[in-house]
């Protein structure tokens, strides 16, 4: 009376379970390898005067992983005059070293805010 020869559907198979498991592991690990999707946008900077170099630390709200850091770093590095960007999701801030004759604090803040994370003023 029981049909044991009937093959289970694909969604009830071990192959489907394996595919879903691998996909889940890849998505959970995404913050650790997400930087490969951001191109290296380092550029040569010519500094005319050392007195024009300024370093500012921005408090940034919303960063939760290394992928968030790369997003902020990529957006800020697209501005002219940026020498170094050090984002930290653990410290919830981004330190930017830049030439103040080529870009401004407001431009950097706009670049950070354009990523979806928000610069917080204390």
Tab-separated table of N, CA and C in Angstrom:
chain	number	residue	atom	x	y	z
A	1	UNK	N	0.813	-1.181	0.000
A	1	UNK	CA	0.000	0.000	0.000
A	1	UNK	C	0.863	1.255	0.000
A	2	UNK	N	2.128	1.154	0.353
A	2	UNK	CA	3.006	2.318	0.376
A	2	UNK	C	3.849	2.352	-0.897
A	3	UNK	N	3.945	3.537	-1.487
A	3	UNK	CA	4.790	3.711	-2.663
A	3	UNK	C	6.163	4.180	-2.212
A	4	UNK	N	7.120	3.307	-2.136
A	4	UNK	CA	8.465	3.671	-1.706
A	4	UNK	C	9.379	3.981	-2.879
A	5	UNK	N	8.937	3.729	-4.081
A	5	UNK	CA	9.756	3.992	-5.258
A	5	UNK	C	9.687	5.454	-5.704
A	6	UNK	N	8.792	6.218	-5.139
A	6	UNK	CA	8.609	7.616	-5.561
A	6	UNK	C	9.813	8.444	-5.116
A	7	UNK	N	10.381	9.178	-6.053
A	7	UNK	CA	11.552	9.998	-5.788
A	7	UNK	C	11.103	11.327	-5.154
A	8	UNK	N	11.785	11.801	-4.082
A	8	UNK	CA	11.379	13.068	-3.459
A	8	UNK	C	11.660	14.236	-4.407
A	9	UNK	N	10.912	15.316	-4.235
A	9	UNK	CA	11.123	16.500	-5.090
A	9	UNK	C	12.496	17.104	-4.804
A	10	UNK	N	12.969	17.943	-5.728
A	10	UNK	CA	14.284	18.566	-5.590
A	10	UNK	C	14.384	19.364	-4.292
A	11	UNK	N	13.296	20.059	-3.908
A	11	UNK	CA	13.317	20.893	-2.712
A	11	UNK	C	13.396	20.076	-1.420
A	12	UNK	N	13.160	18.797	-1.498
A	12	UNK	CA	13.266	17.922	-0.337
A	12	UNK	C	14.514	17.044	-0.402
A	13	UNK	N	15.398	17.334	-1.349
A	13	UNK	CA	16.578	16.489	-1.554
A	13	UNK	C	17.797	17.004	-0.792
A	14	UNK	N	18.796	16.149	-0.682
A	14	UNK	CA	20.052	16.515	-0.022
A	14	UNK	C	20.830	17.525	-0.864
A	15	UNK	N	20.685	17.457	-2.171
A	15	UNK	CA	21.379	18.409	-3.050
A	15	UNK	C	20.899	19.829	-2.773
A	16	UNK	N	19.601	20.011	-2.639
A	16	UNK	CA	19.046	21.341	-2.350
A	16	UNK	C	19.541	21.829	-0.992
A	17	UNK	N	19.546	20.964	0.001
A	17	UNK	CA	20.031	21.315	1.327
A	17	UNK	C	21.503	21.729	1.269
A	18	UNK	N	22.301	21.020	0.488
A	18	UNK	CA	23.714	21.361	0.328
A	18	UNK	C	23.907	22.722	-0.316
A	19	UNK	N	23.135	23.018	-1.355
A	19	UNK	CA	23.231	24.306	-2.050
A	19	UNK	C	22.858	25.442	-1.105
A	20	UNK	N	21.774	25.282	-0.370
A	20	UNK	CA	21.334	26.318	0.573
A	20	UNK	C	22.370	26.520	1.677
A	21	UNK	N	22.976	25.447	2.146
A	21	UNK	CA	23.997	25.544	3.194
A	21	UNK	C	25.215	26.316	2.704
A	22	UNK	N	25.701	25.989	1.523
A	22	UNK	CA	26.871	26.691	0.968
A	22	UNK	C	26.562	28.162	0.742
A	23	UNK	N	25.384	28.458	0.198
A	23	UNK	CA	24.978	29.846	-0.018
A	23	UNK	C	24.928	30.607	1.309
A	24	UNK	N	24.384	29.990	2.340
A	24	UNK	CA	24.282	30.637	3.654
A	24	UNK	C	25.654	30.941	4.232
A	25	UNK	N	26.571	30.010	4.118
A	25	UNK	CA	27.927	30.223	4.637
A	25	UNK	C	28.606	31.362	3.881
A	26	UNK	N	28.456	31.413	2.577
A	26	UNK	CA	29.046	32.501	1.789
A	26	UNK	C	28.478	33.861	2.178
A	27	UNK	N	27.198	33.945	2.404
A	27	UNK	CA	26.569	35.215	2.779
A	27	UNK	C	26.953	35.641	4.198
A	28	UNK	N	27.096	34.697	5.110
A	28	UNK	CA	27.522	35.032	6.469
A	28	UNK	C	28.972	35.517	6.511
A	29	UNK	N	29.793	35.026	5.613
A	29	UNK	CA	31.207	35.414	5.570
A	29	UNK	C	31.450	36.656	4.716
A	30	UNK	N	30.425	37.218	4.107
A	30	UNK	CA	30.583	38.350	3.186
A	30	UNK	C	31.377	39.526	3.756
A	31	UNK	N	31.154	39.943	5.005
A	31	UNK	CA	31.940	41.086	5.511
A	31	UNK	C	33.443	40.857	5.479
A	32	UNK	N	33.889	39.605	5.508
A	32	UNK	CA	35.313	39.316	5.537
A	32	UNK	C	35.969	39.344	4.158
A	33	UNK	N	35.197	39.184	3.101
A	33	UNK	CA	35.788	39.210	1.766
A	33	UNK	C	35.188	40.301	0.873
A	34	UNK	N	34.368	41.171	1.422
A	34	UNK	CA	33.686	42.183	0.607
A	34	UNK	C	34.637	43.197	-0.026
A	35	UNK	N	35.836	43.370	0.527
A	35	UNK	CA	36.763	44.362	-0.016
A	35	UNK	C	37.217	44.038	-1.439
A	36	UNK	N	37.066	42.794	-1.867
A	36	UNK	CA	37.477	42.456	-3.229
A	36	UNK	C	36.571	43.104	-4.274
A	37	UNK	N	35.401	43.552	-3.869
A	37	UNK	CA	34.471	44.182	-4.800
A	37	UNK	C	34.712	45.680	-4.962
A	38	UNK	N	35.604	46.252	-4.157
A	38	UNK	CA	35.935	47.664	-4.266
A	38	UNK	C	37.269	47.805	-4.977
A	39	UNK	N	37.308	48.557	-6.072
A	39	UNK	CA	38.581	48.725	-6.783
A	39	UNK	C	39.558	49.547	-5.948
A	40	UNK	N	40.827	49.318	-6.178
A	40	UNK	CA	41.857	50.087	-5.485
A	40	UNK	C	41.907	51.468	-6.122
A	41	UNK	N	41.516	52.496	-5.365
A	41	UNK	CA	41.493	53.842	-5.933
A	41	UNK	C	42.546	54.740	-5.292
A	42	UNK	N	43.704	54.155	-5.005
A	42	UNK	CA	44.826	54.950	-4.506
A	42	UNK	C	45.347	55.807	-5.657
A	43	UNK	N	45.780	57.003	-5.322
A	43	UNK	CA	46.291	57.897	-6.345
A	43	UNK	C	47.521	58.623	-5.824
A	44	UNK	N	48.312	59.146	-6.739
A	44	UNK	CA	49.492	59.906	-6.348
A	44	UNK	C	49.059	61.311	-5.938
A	45	UNK	N	49.510	61.744	-4.776
A	45	UNK	CA	49.169	63.056	-4.253
A	45	UNK	C	50.438	63.893	-4.186
A	46	UNK	N	50.349	65.110	-4.700
A	46	UNK	CA	51.460	66.046	-4.626
A	46	UNK	C	51.102	67.086	-3.572
A	47	UNK	N	51.911	67.143	-2.514
A	47	UNK	CA	51.673	68.087	-1.428
A	47	UNK	C	52.602	69.274	-1.629
A	48	UNK	N	52.006	70.460	-1.722
A	48	UNK	CA	52.798	71.666	-1.942
A	48	UNK	C	53.426	72.134	-0.633
A	49	UNK	N	52.636	72.129	0.425
A	49	UNK	CA	53.139	72.598	1.709
A	49	UNK	C	52.665	71.664	2.818
A	50	UNK	N	53.573	71.294	3.689
A	50	UNK	CA	53.242	70.407	4.798
A	50	UNK	C	52.245	71.061	5.752
A	51	UNK	N	52.219	72.383	5.795
A	51	UNK	CA	51.290	73.081	6.689
A	51	UNK	C	49.837	72.966	6.209
A	52	UNK	N	49.630	72.543	4.951
A	52	UNK	CA	48.279	72.370	4.419
A	52	UNK	C	47.674	71.011	4.775
A	53	UNK	N	48.478	70.123	5.349
A	53	UNK	CA	48.007	68.782	5.698
A	53	UNK	C	47.230	68.847	7.012
A	54	UNK	N	46.067	68.254	6.997
A	54	UNK	CA	45.211	68.260	8.181
A	54	UNK	C	44.684	66.844	8.414
A	55	UNK	N	44.537	66.468	9.673
A	55	UNK	CA	43.973	65.159	10.031
A	55	UNK	C	42.756	65.393	10.910
A	56	UNK	N	41.630	64.807	10.504
A	56	UNK	CA	40.381	64.964	11.251
A	56	UNK	C	39.791	63.587	11.499
A	57	UNK	N	39.227	63.409	12.676
A	57	UNK	CA	38.547	62.166	13.023
A	57	UNK	C	37.042	62.436	13.027
A	58	UNK	N	36.313	61.695	12.210
A	58	UNK	CA	34.862	61.807	12.119
A	58	UNK	C	34.223	60.648	12.877
A	59	UNK	N	33.257	60.940	13.737
A	59	UNK	CA	32.475	59.884	14.379
A	59	UNK	C	31.406	59.463	13.388
A	60	UNK	N	31.358	58.168	13.073
A	60	UNK	CA	30.452	57.663	12.039
A	60	UNK	C	29.497	56.645	12.660
A	61	UNK	N	28.227	56.863	12.413
A	61	UNK	CA	27.187	55.989	12.954
A	61	UNK	C	26.718	55.013	11.882
A	62	UNK	N	26.597	53.748	12.243
A	62	UNK	CA	26.024	52.762	11.331
A	62	UNK	C	26.985	51.734	10.777
A	63	UNK	N	28.303	51.932	10.911
A	63	UNK	CA	29.252	50.939	10.407
A	63	UNK	C	29.247	49.726	11.331
A	64	UNK	N	29.098	48.524	10.747
A	64	UNK	CA	29.025	47.317	11.569
A	64	UNK	C	29.989	46.215	11.134
A	65	UNK	N	30.729	46.427	10.025
A	65	UNK	CA	31.606	45.351	9.550
A	65	UNK	C	32.731	45.927	8.677
A	66	UNK	N	33.627	45.041	8.253
A	66	UNK	CA	34.748	45.450	7.403
A	66	UNK	C	34.256	45.945	6.041
A	67	UNK	N	33.141	45.418	5.571
A	67	UNK	CA	32.565	45.889	4.306
A	67	UNK	C	32.127	47.337	4.407
A	68	UNK	N	31.614	47.716	5.566
A	68	UNK	CA	31.217	49.109	5.805
A	68	UNK	C	32.445	50.017	5.739
A	69	UNK	N	33.539	49.555	6.351
A	69	UNK	CA	34.783	50.327	6.323
A	69	UNK	C	35.241	50.559	4.891
A	70	UNK	N	35.211	49.504	4.073
A	70	UNK	CA	35.660	49.626	2.686
A	70	UNK	C	34.778	50.580	1.893
A	71	UNK	N	33.499	50.581	2.166
A	71	UNK	CA	32.572	51.483	1.484
A	71	UNK	C	32.916	52.944	1.786
A	72	UNK	N	33.142	53.241	3.057
A	72	UNK	CA	33.502	54.605	3.464
A	72	UNK	C	34.859	54.989	2.877
A	73	UNK	N	35.822	54.084	2.972
A	73	UNK	CA	37.172	54.355	2.452
A	73	UNK	C	37.136	54.645	0.955
A	74	UNK	N	36.374	53.854	0.229
A	74	UNK	CA	36.265	54.033	-1.214
A	74	UNK	C	35.649	55.392	-1.560
A	75	UNK	N	34.584	55.768	-0.875
A	75	UNK	CA	33.899	57.037	-1.166
A	75	UNK	C	34.791	58.237	-0.869
A	76	UNK	N	35.500	58.213	0.259
A	76	UNK	CA	36.349	59.340	0.636
A	76	UNK	C	37.570	59.429	-0.274
A	77	UNK	N	38.140	58.291	-0.668
A	77	UNK	CA	39.325	58.297	-1.538
A	77	UNK	C	39.043	58.857	-2.925
A	78	UNK	N	37.801	58.972	-3.313
A	78	UNK	CA	37.484	59.540	-4.623
A	78	UNK	C	37.647	61.054	-4.659
A	79	UNK	N	37.744	61.696	-3.498
A	79	UNK	CA	37.931	63.145	-3.438
A	79	UNK	C	39.384	63.505	-3.733
A	80	UNK	N	39.609	64.698	-4.268
A	80	UNK	CA	40.968	65.188	-4.493
A	80	UNK	C	41.606	65.567	-3.165
A	81	UNK	N	42.895	65.354	-3.037
A	81	UNK	CA	43.644	65.788	-1.869
A	81	UNK	C	43.610	64.853	-0.681
A	82	UNK	N	43.006	63.693	-0.814
A	82	UNK	CA	42.959	62.739	0.287
A	82	UNK	C	44.274	61.966	0.333
A	83	UNK	N	44.936	61.989	1.477
A	83	UNK	CA	46.203	61.287	1.637
A	83	UNK	C	46.010	59.911	2.264
A	84	UNK	N	45.125	59.817	3.257
A	84	UNK	CA	44.923	58.543	3.940
A	84	UNK	C	43.546	58.520	4.591
A	85	UNK	N	42.909	57.365	4.557
A	85	UNK	CA	41.604	57.169	5.194
A	85	UNK	C	41.703	55.906	6.041
A	86	UNK	N	41.383	56.040	7.323
A	86	UNK	CA	41.431	54.886	8.230
A	86	UNK	C	40.075	54.765	8.925
A	87	UNK	N	39.154	54.003	8.316
A	87	UNK	CA	37.860	53.796	8.976
A	87	UNK	C	37.948	52.653	9.990
A	88	UNK	N	37.131	52.727	11.034
A	88	UNK	CA	37.101	51.675	12.046
A	88	UNK	C	35.666	51.486	12.526
A	89	UNK	N	35.095	50.321	12.198
A	89	UNK	CA	33.732	50.075	12.663
A	89	UNK	C	33.726	49.760	14.157
A	90	UNK	N	34.829	49.222	14.684
A	90	UNK	CA	34.902	48.936	16.116
A	90	UNK	C	34.872	50.220	16.942
A	91	UNK	N	35.602	51.237	16.484
A	91	UNK	CA	35.667	52.519	17.191
A	91	UNK	C	34.586	53.494	16.725
A	92	UNK	N	33.847	53.109	15.703
A	92	UNK	CA	32.772	53.933	15.130
A	92	UNK	C	33.271	55.303	14.692
A	93	UNK	N	34.442	55.293	13.994
A	93	UNK	CA	34.967	56.554	13.487
A	93	UNK	C	35.782	56.333	12.220
A	94	UNK	N	36.134	57.438	11.599
A	94	UNK	CA	36.991	57.419	10.414
A	94	UNK	C	37.985	58.560	10.543
A	95	UNK	N	39.254	58.241	10.425
A	95	UNK	CA	40.305	59.253	10.481
A	95	UNK	C	40.766	59.545	9.057
A	96	UNK	N	40.752	60.830	8.704
A	96	UNK	CA	41.094	61.226	7.339
A	96	UNK	C	42.228	62.245	7.375
A	97	UNK	N	43.267	61.954	6.591
A	97	UNK	CA	44.398	62.868	6.427
A	97	UNK	C	44.285	63.439	5.022
A	98	UNK	N	44.239	64.780	4.916
A	98	UNK	CA	43.993	65.393	3.620
A	98	UNK	C	44.694	66.740	3.487
A	99	UNK	N	44.794	67.197	2.244
A	99	UNK	CA	45.339	68.509	1.914
A	99	UNK	C	44.164	69.478	1.888
A	100	UNK	N	44.145	70.432	2.839
A	100	UNK	CA	42.988	71.321	2.954
A	100	UNK	C	42.894	72.384	1.854
A	101	UNK	N	43.873	72.426	0.953
A	101	UNK	CA	43.749	73.332	-0.195
A	101	UNK	C	43.014	72.671	-1.352
A	102	UNK	N	42.867	71.335	-1.287
A	102	UNK	CA	42.221	70.613	-2.384
A	102	UNK	C	40.843	70.081	-2.027
A	103	UNK	N	40.577	69.897	-0.758
A	103	UNK	CA	39.256	69.435	-0.316
A	103	UNK	C	38.975	70.013	1.065
A	104	UNK	N	37.744	69.888	1.495
A	104	UNK	CA	37.366	70.471	2.786
A	104	UNK	C	36.728	69.421	3.685
A	105	UNK	N	36.599	69.780	4.935
A	105	UNK	CA	35.960	68.916	5.920
A	105	UNK	C	34.513	68.624	5.503
A	106	UNK	N	33.836	69.616	4.968
A	106	UNK	CA	32.448	69.459	4.546
A	106	UNK	C	32.323	68.471	3.383
A	107	UNK	N	33.270	68.525	2.443
A	107	UNK	CA	33.254	67.585	1.316
A	107	UNK	C	33.460	66.142	1.792
A	108	UNK	N	34.362	65.977	2.746
A	108	UNK	CA	34.619	64.640	3.283
A	108	UNK	C	33.379	64.135	4.017
A	109	UNK	N	32.760	65.006	4.785
A	109	UNK	CA	31.537	64.633	5.512
A	109	UNK	C	30.424	64.232	4.541
A	110	UNK	N	30.289	64.974	3.440
A	110	UNK	CA	29.283	64.624	2.424
A	110	UNK	C	29.582	63.267	1.796
A	111	UNK	N	30.864	62.989	1.545
A	111	UNK	CA	31.254	61.700	0.953
A	111	UNK	C	30.919	60.550	1.900
A	112	UNK	N	31.173	60.729	3.189
A	112	UNK	CA	30.847	59.687	4.167
A	112	UNK	C	29.339	59.498	4.239
A	113	UNK	N	28.596	60.599	4.297
A	113	UNK	CA	27.130	60.515	4.380
A	113	UNK	C	26.520	59.902	3.123
A	114	UNK	N	27.184	60.052	1.984
A	114	UNK	CA	26.659	59.494	0.727
A	114	UNK	C	26.699	57.970	0.705
A	115	UNK	N	27.461	57.363	1.611
A	115	UNK	CA	27.549	55.903	1.661
A	115	UNK	C	26.384	55.280	2.420
A	116	UNK	N	25.605	56.126	3.099
A	116	UNK	CA	24.504	55.605	3.911
A	116	UNK	C	24.816	55.603	5.386
A	117	UNK	N	26.061	55.855	5.727
A	117	UNK	CA	26.456	55.982	7.133
A	117	UNK	C	26.430	57.463	7.469
A	118	UNK	N	26.288	57.808	8.706
A	118	UNK	CA	26.069	59.204	9.074
A	118	UNK	C	27.176	59.705	9.989
A	119	UNK	N	27.725	60.883	9.641
A	119	UNK	CA	28.702	61.546	10.490
A	119	UNK	C	27.926	62.163	11.646
A	120	UNK	N	28.378	61.860	12.861
A	120	UNK	CA	27.704	62.341	14.071
A	120	UNK	C	28.521	63.476	14.667
A	121	UNK	N	27.857	64.590	14.963
A	121	UNK	CA	28.525	65.731	15.613
A	121	UNK	C	28.244	65.659	17.104
A	122	UNK	N	29.301	65.645	17.888
A	122	UNK	CA	29.118	65.564	19.351
A	122	UNK	C	29.179	66.912	19.988
